[in-house]
XYZ file of N, CA and C in Angstrom:
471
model
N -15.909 19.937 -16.699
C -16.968 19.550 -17.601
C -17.911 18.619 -16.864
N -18.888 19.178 -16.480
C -19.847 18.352 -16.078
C -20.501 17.411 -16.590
N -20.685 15.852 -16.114
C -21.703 15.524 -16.999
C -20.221 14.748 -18.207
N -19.693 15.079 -18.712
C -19.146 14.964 -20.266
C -17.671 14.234 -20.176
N -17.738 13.543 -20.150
C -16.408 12.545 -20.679
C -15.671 12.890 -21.861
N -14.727 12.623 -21.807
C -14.016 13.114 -23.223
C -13.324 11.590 -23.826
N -13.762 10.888 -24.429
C -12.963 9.555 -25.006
C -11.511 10.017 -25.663
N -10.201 9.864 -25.042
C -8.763 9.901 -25.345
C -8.774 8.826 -26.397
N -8.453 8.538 -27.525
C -7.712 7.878 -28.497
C -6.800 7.037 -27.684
N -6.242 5.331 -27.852
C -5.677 4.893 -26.989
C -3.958 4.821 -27.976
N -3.283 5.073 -27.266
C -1.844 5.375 -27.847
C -2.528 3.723 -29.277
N -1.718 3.865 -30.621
C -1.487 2.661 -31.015
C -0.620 1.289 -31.072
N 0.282 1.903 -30.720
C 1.762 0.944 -29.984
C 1.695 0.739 -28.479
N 1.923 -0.539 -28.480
C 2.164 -1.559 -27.244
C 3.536 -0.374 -26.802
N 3.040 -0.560 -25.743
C 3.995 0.354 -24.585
C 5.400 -0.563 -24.479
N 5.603 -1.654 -24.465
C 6.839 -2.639 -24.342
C 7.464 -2.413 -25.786
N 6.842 -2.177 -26.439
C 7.523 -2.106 -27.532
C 8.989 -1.349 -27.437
N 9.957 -1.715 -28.053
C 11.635 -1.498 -27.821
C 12.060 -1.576 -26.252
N 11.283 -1.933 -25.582
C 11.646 -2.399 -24.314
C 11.886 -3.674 -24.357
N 13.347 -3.974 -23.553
C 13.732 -5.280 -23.271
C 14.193 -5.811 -21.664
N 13.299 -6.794 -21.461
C 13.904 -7.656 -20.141
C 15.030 -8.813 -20.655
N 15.584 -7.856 -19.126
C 17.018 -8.404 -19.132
C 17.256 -8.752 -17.478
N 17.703 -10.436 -18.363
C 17.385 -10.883 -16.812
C 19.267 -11.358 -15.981
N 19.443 -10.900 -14.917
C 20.703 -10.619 -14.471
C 21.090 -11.749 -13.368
N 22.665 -12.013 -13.488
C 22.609 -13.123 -12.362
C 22.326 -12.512 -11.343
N 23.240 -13.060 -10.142
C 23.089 -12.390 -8.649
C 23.583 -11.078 -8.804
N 22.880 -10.450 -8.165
C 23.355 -8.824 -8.052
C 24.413 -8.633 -7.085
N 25.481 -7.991 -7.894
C 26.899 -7.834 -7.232
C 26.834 -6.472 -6.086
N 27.673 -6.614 -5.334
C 27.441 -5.427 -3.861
C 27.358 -4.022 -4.853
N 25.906 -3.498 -4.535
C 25.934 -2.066 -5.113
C 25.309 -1.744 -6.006
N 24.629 -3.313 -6.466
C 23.841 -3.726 -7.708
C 22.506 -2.890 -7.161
N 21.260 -3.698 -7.418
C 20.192 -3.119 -7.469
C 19.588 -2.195 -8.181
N 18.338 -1.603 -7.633
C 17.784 -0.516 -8.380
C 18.966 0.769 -8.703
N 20.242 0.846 -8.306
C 21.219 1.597 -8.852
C 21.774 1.283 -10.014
N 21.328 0.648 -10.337
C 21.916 -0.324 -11.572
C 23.647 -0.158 -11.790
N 23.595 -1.259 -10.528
C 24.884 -1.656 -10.471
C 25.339 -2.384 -11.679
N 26.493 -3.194 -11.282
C 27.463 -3.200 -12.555
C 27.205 -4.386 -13.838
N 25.327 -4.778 -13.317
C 25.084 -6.040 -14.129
C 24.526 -5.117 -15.283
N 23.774 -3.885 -14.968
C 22.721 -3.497 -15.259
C 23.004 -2.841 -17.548
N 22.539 -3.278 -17.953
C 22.781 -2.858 -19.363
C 22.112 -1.397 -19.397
N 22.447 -1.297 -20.300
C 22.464 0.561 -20.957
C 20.702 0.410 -21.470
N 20.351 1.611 -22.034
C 19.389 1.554 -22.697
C 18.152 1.339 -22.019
N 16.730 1.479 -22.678
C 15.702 1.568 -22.107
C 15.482 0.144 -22.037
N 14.208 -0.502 -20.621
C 14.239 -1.823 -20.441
C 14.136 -1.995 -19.237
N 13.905 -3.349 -18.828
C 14.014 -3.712 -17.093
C 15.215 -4.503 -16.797
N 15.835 -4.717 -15.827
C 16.560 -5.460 -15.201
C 16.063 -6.378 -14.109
N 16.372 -7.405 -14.351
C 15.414 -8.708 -13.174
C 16.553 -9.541 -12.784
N 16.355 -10.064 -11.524
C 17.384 -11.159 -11.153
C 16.154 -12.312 -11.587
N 16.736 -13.731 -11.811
C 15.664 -14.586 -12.173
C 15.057 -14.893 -11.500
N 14.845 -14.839 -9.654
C 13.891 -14.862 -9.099
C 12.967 -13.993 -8.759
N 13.021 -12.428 -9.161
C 12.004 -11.772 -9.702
C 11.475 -11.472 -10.970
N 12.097 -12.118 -12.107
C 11.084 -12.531 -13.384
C 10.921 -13.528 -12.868
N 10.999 -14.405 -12.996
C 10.136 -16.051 -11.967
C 8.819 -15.067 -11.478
N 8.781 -14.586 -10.435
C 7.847 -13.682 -9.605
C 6.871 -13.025 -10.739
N 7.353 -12.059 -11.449
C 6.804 -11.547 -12.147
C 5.998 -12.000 -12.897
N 6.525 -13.086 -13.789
C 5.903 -14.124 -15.223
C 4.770 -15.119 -14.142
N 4.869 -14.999 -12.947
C 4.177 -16.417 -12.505
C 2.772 -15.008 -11.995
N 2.477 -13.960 -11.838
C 1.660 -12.909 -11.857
C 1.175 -12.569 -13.078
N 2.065 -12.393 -13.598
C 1.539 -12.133 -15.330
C 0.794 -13.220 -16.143
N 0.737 -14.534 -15.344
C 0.024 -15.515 -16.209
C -1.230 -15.355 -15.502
N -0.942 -15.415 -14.224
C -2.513 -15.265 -12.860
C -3.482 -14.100 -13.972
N -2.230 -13.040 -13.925
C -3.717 -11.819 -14.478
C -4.412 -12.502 -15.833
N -3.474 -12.989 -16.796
C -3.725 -13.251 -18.356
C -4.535 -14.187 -17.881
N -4.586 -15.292 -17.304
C -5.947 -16.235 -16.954
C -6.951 -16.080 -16.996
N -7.181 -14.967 -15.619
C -8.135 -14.329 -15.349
C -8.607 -13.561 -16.168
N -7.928 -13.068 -17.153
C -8.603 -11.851 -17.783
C -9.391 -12.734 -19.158
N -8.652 -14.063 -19.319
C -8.687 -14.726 -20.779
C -10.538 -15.163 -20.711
N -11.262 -15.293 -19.341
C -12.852 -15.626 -19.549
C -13.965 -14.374 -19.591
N -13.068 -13.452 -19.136
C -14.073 -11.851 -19.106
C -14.231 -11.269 -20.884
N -13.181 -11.999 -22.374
C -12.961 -11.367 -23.157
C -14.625 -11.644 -23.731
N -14.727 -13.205 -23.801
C -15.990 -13.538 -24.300
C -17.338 -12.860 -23.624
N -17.229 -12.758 -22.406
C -18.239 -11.750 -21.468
C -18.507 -10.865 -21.843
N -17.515 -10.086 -21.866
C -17.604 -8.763 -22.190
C -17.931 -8.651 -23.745
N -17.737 -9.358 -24.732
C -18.205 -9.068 -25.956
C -20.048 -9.318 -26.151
N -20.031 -10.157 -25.138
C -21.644 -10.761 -24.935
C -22.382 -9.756 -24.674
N -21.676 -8.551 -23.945
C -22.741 -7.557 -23.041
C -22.964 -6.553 -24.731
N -21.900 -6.531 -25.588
C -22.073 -5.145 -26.542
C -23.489 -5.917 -27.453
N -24.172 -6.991 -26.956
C -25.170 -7.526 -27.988
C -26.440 -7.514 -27.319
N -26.422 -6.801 -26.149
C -27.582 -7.061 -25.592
C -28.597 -5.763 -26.274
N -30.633 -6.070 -25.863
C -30.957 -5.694 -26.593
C -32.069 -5.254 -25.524
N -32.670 -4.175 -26.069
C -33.653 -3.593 -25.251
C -34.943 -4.156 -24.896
N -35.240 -3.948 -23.308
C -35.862 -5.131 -22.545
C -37.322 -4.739 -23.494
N -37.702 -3.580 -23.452
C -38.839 -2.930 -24.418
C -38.636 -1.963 -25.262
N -39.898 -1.993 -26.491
C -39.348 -1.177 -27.583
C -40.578 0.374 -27.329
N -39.247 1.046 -26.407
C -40.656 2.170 -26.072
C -38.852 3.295 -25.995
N -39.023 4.263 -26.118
C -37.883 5.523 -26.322
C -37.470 5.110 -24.985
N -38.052 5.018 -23.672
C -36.928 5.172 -22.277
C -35.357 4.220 -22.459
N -36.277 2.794 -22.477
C -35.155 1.586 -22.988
C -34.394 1.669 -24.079
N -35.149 1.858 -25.055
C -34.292 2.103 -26.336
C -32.934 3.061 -26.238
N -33.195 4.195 -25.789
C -32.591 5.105 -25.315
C -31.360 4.635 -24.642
N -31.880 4.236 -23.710
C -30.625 3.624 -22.232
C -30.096 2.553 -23.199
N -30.377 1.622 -23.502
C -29.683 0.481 -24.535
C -28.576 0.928 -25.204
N -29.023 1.764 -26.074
C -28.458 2.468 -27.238
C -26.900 3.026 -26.315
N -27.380 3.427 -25.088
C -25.853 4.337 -24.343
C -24.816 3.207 -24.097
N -25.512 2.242 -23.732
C -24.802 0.654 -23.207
C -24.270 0.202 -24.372
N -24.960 -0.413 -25.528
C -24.379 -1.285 -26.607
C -23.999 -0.489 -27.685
N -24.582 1.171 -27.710
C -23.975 1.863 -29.035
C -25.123 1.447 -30.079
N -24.837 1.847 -31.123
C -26.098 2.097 -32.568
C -25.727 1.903 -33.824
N -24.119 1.889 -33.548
C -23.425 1.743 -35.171
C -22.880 3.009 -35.072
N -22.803 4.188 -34.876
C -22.791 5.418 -35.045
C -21.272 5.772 -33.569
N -21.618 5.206 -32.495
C -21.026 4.699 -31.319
C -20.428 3.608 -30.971
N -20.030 3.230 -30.145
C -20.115 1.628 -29.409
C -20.498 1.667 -28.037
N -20.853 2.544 -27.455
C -21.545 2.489 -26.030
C -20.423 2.057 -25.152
N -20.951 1.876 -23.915
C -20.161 1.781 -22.804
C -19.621 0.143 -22.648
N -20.533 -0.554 -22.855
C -19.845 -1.944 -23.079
C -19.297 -2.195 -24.402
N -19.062 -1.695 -25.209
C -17.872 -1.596 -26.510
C -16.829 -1.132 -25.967
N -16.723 -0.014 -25.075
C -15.602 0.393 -25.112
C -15.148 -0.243 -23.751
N -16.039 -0.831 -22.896
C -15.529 -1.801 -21.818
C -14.826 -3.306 -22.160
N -15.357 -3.557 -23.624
C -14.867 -5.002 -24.001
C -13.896 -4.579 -24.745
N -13.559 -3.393 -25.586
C -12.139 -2.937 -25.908
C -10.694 -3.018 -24.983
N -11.564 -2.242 -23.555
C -10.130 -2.132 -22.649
C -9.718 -3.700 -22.013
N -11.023 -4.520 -22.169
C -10.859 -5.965 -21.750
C -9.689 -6.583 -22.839
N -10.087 -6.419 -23.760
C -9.346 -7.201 -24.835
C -7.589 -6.376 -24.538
N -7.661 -5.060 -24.667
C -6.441 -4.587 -24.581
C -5.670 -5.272 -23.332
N -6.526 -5.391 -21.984
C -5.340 -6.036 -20.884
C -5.066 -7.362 -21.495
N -6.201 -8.050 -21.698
C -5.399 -9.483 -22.434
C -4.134 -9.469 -22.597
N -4.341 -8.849 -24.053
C -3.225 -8.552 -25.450
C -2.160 -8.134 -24.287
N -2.158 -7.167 -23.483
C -1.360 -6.730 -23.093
C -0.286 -7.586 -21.998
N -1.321 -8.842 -20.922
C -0.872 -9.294 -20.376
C -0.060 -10.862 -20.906
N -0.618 -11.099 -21.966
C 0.160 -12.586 -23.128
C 1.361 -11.738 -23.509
N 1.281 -10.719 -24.022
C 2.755 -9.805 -24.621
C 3.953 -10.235 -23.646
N 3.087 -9.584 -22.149
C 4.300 -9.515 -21.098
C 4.917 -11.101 -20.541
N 3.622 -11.966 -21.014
C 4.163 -12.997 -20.524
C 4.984 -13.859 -21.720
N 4.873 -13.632 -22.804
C 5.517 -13.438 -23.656
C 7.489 -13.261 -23.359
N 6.989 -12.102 -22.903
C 8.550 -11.323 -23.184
C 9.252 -11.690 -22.198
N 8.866 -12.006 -20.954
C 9.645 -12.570 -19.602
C 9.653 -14.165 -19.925
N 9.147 -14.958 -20.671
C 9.036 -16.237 -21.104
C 10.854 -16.489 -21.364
N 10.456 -15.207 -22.890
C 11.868 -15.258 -23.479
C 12.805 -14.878 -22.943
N 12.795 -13.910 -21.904
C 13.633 -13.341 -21.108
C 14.627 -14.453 -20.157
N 13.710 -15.560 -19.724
C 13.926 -16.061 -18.750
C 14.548 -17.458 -20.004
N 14.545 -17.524 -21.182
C 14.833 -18.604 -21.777
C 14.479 -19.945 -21.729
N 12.646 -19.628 -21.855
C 11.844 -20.769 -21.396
C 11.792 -21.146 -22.534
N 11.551 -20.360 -23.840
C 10.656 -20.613 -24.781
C 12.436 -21.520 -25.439
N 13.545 -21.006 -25.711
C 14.435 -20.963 -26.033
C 15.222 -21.911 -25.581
N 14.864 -22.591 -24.501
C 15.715 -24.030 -23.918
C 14.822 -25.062 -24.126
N 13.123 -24.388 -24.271
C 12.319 -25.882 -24.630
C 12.725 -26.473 -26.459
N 12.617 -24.930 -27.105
C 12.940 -25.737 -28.013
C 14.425 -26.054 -28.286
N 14.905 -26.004 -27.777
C 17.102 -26.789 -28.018
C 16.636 -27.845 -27.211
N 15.994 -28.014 -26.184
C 15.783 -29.734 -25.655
C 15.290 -29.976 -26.411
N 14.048 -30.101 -27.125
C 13.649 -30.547 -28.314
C 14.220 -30.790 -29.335
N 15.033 -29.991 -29.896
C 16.316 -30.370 -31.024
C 17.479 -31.420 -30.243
N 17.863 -31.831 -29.201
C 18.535 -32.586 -28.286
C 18.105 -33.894 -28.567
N 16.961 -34.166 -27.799
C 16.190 -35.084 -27.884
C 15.645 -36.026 -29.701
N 15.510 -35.180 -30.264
C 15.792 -35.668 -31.187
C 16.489 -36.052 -32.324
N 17.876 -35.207 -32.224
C 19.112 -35.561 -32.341
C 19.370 -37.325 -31.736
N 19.276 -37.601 -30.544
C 19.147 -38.344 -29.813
C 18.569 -39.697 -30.047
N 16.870 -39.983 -30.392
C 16.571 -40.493 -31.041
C 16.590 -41.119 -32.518
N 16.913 -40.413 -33.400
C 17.766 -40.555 -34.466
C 18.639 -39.900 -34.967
N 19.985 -40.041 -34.752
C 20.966 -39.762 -35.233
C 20.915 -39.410 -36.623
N 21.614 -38.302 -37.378
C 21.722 -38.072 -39.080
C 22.392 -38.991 -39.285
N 23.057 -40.026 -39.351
C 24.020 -40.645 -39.945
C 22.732 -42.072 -39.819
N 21.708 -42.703 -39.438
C 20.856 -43.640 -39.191
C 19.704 -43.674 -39.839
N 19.522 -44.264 -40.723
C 18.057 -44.416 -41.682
C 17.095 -45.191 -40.698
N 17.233 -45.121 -39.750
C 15.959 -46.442 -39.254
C 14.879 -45.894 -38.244
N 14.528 -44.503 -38.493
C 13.735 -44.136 -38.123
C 13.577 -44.133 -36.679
N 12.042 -44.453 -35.502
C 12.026 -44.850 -34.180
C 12.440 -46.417 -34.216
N 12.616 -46.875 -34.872
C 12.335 -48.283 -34.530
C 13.514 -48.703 -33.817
């Protein structure tokens, strides 16, 4: 097809979805991508914690980076034609869309927004994986256990 793009529908479910990281001690002789004898059943990844470490510390780099292009890119679907004569109008209309469309920067600030979403998910899920989110808050319940005891009415003081 010359000329003609065909816009694919983008799946509606997050691809991780029922996927689980699972993060493994040291890999025993034989371990590895064979999924030796740490390795759980079922669909999912297997990580030793110094490659989720690796992974989650990439997955925040991209989500960074991607977190100042979202506002950018929504900026470009508003732009407006330099003159009001059919050439510009025309070309505009392919760029920002008409209502009818969304043009090429709609559907460029769509796939922007989707890596976002996509890259907070992952950092998300290796967070929990790695039992960041899950040991900050039990130190937090620790700590304030700590500070006031249930059995002590006296507050910080």
């Amino acid at each position: 097809m010359r000329g003609n793009a065909v816009a694919l529908p983008a799946p509606e479910s997050n691809w991780l979805t029922g996927l689980n990281f699972t993060i493994t001690g040291d890999q025993p002789a034989g371990g590895g991508a064979s999924g030796g004898a740490g390795a759980p059943a079922g669909p999912g990844f297997s990580l030793s914690p110094d490659e989720a470490r690796s992974m989650l510390t990439t997955a925040k780099r991209v989500r960074d980076q991607l977190r100042p292009m979202v506002p950018k890119a929504e900026t470009l679907t508003h732009l407006t034609s330099p003159a009001d004569e059919p050439g510009s109008n025309g070309y505009n209309k392919l760029l920002v869309g008409d209502g009818q469309s969304q043009g090429a920067f709609g559907s460029g600030s769509d796939q922007v927004k989707k890596e976002y979403a996509y890259a907070s998910e992952l950092v998300s899920r290796l967070e929990q994986a790695l039992g960041i989110i899950e040991t900050a808050d039990g130190q937090a319940g620790t700590d304030i256990k700590t500070v006031a005891p249930e059995n002590q009415d006296k507050g910080f003081a």
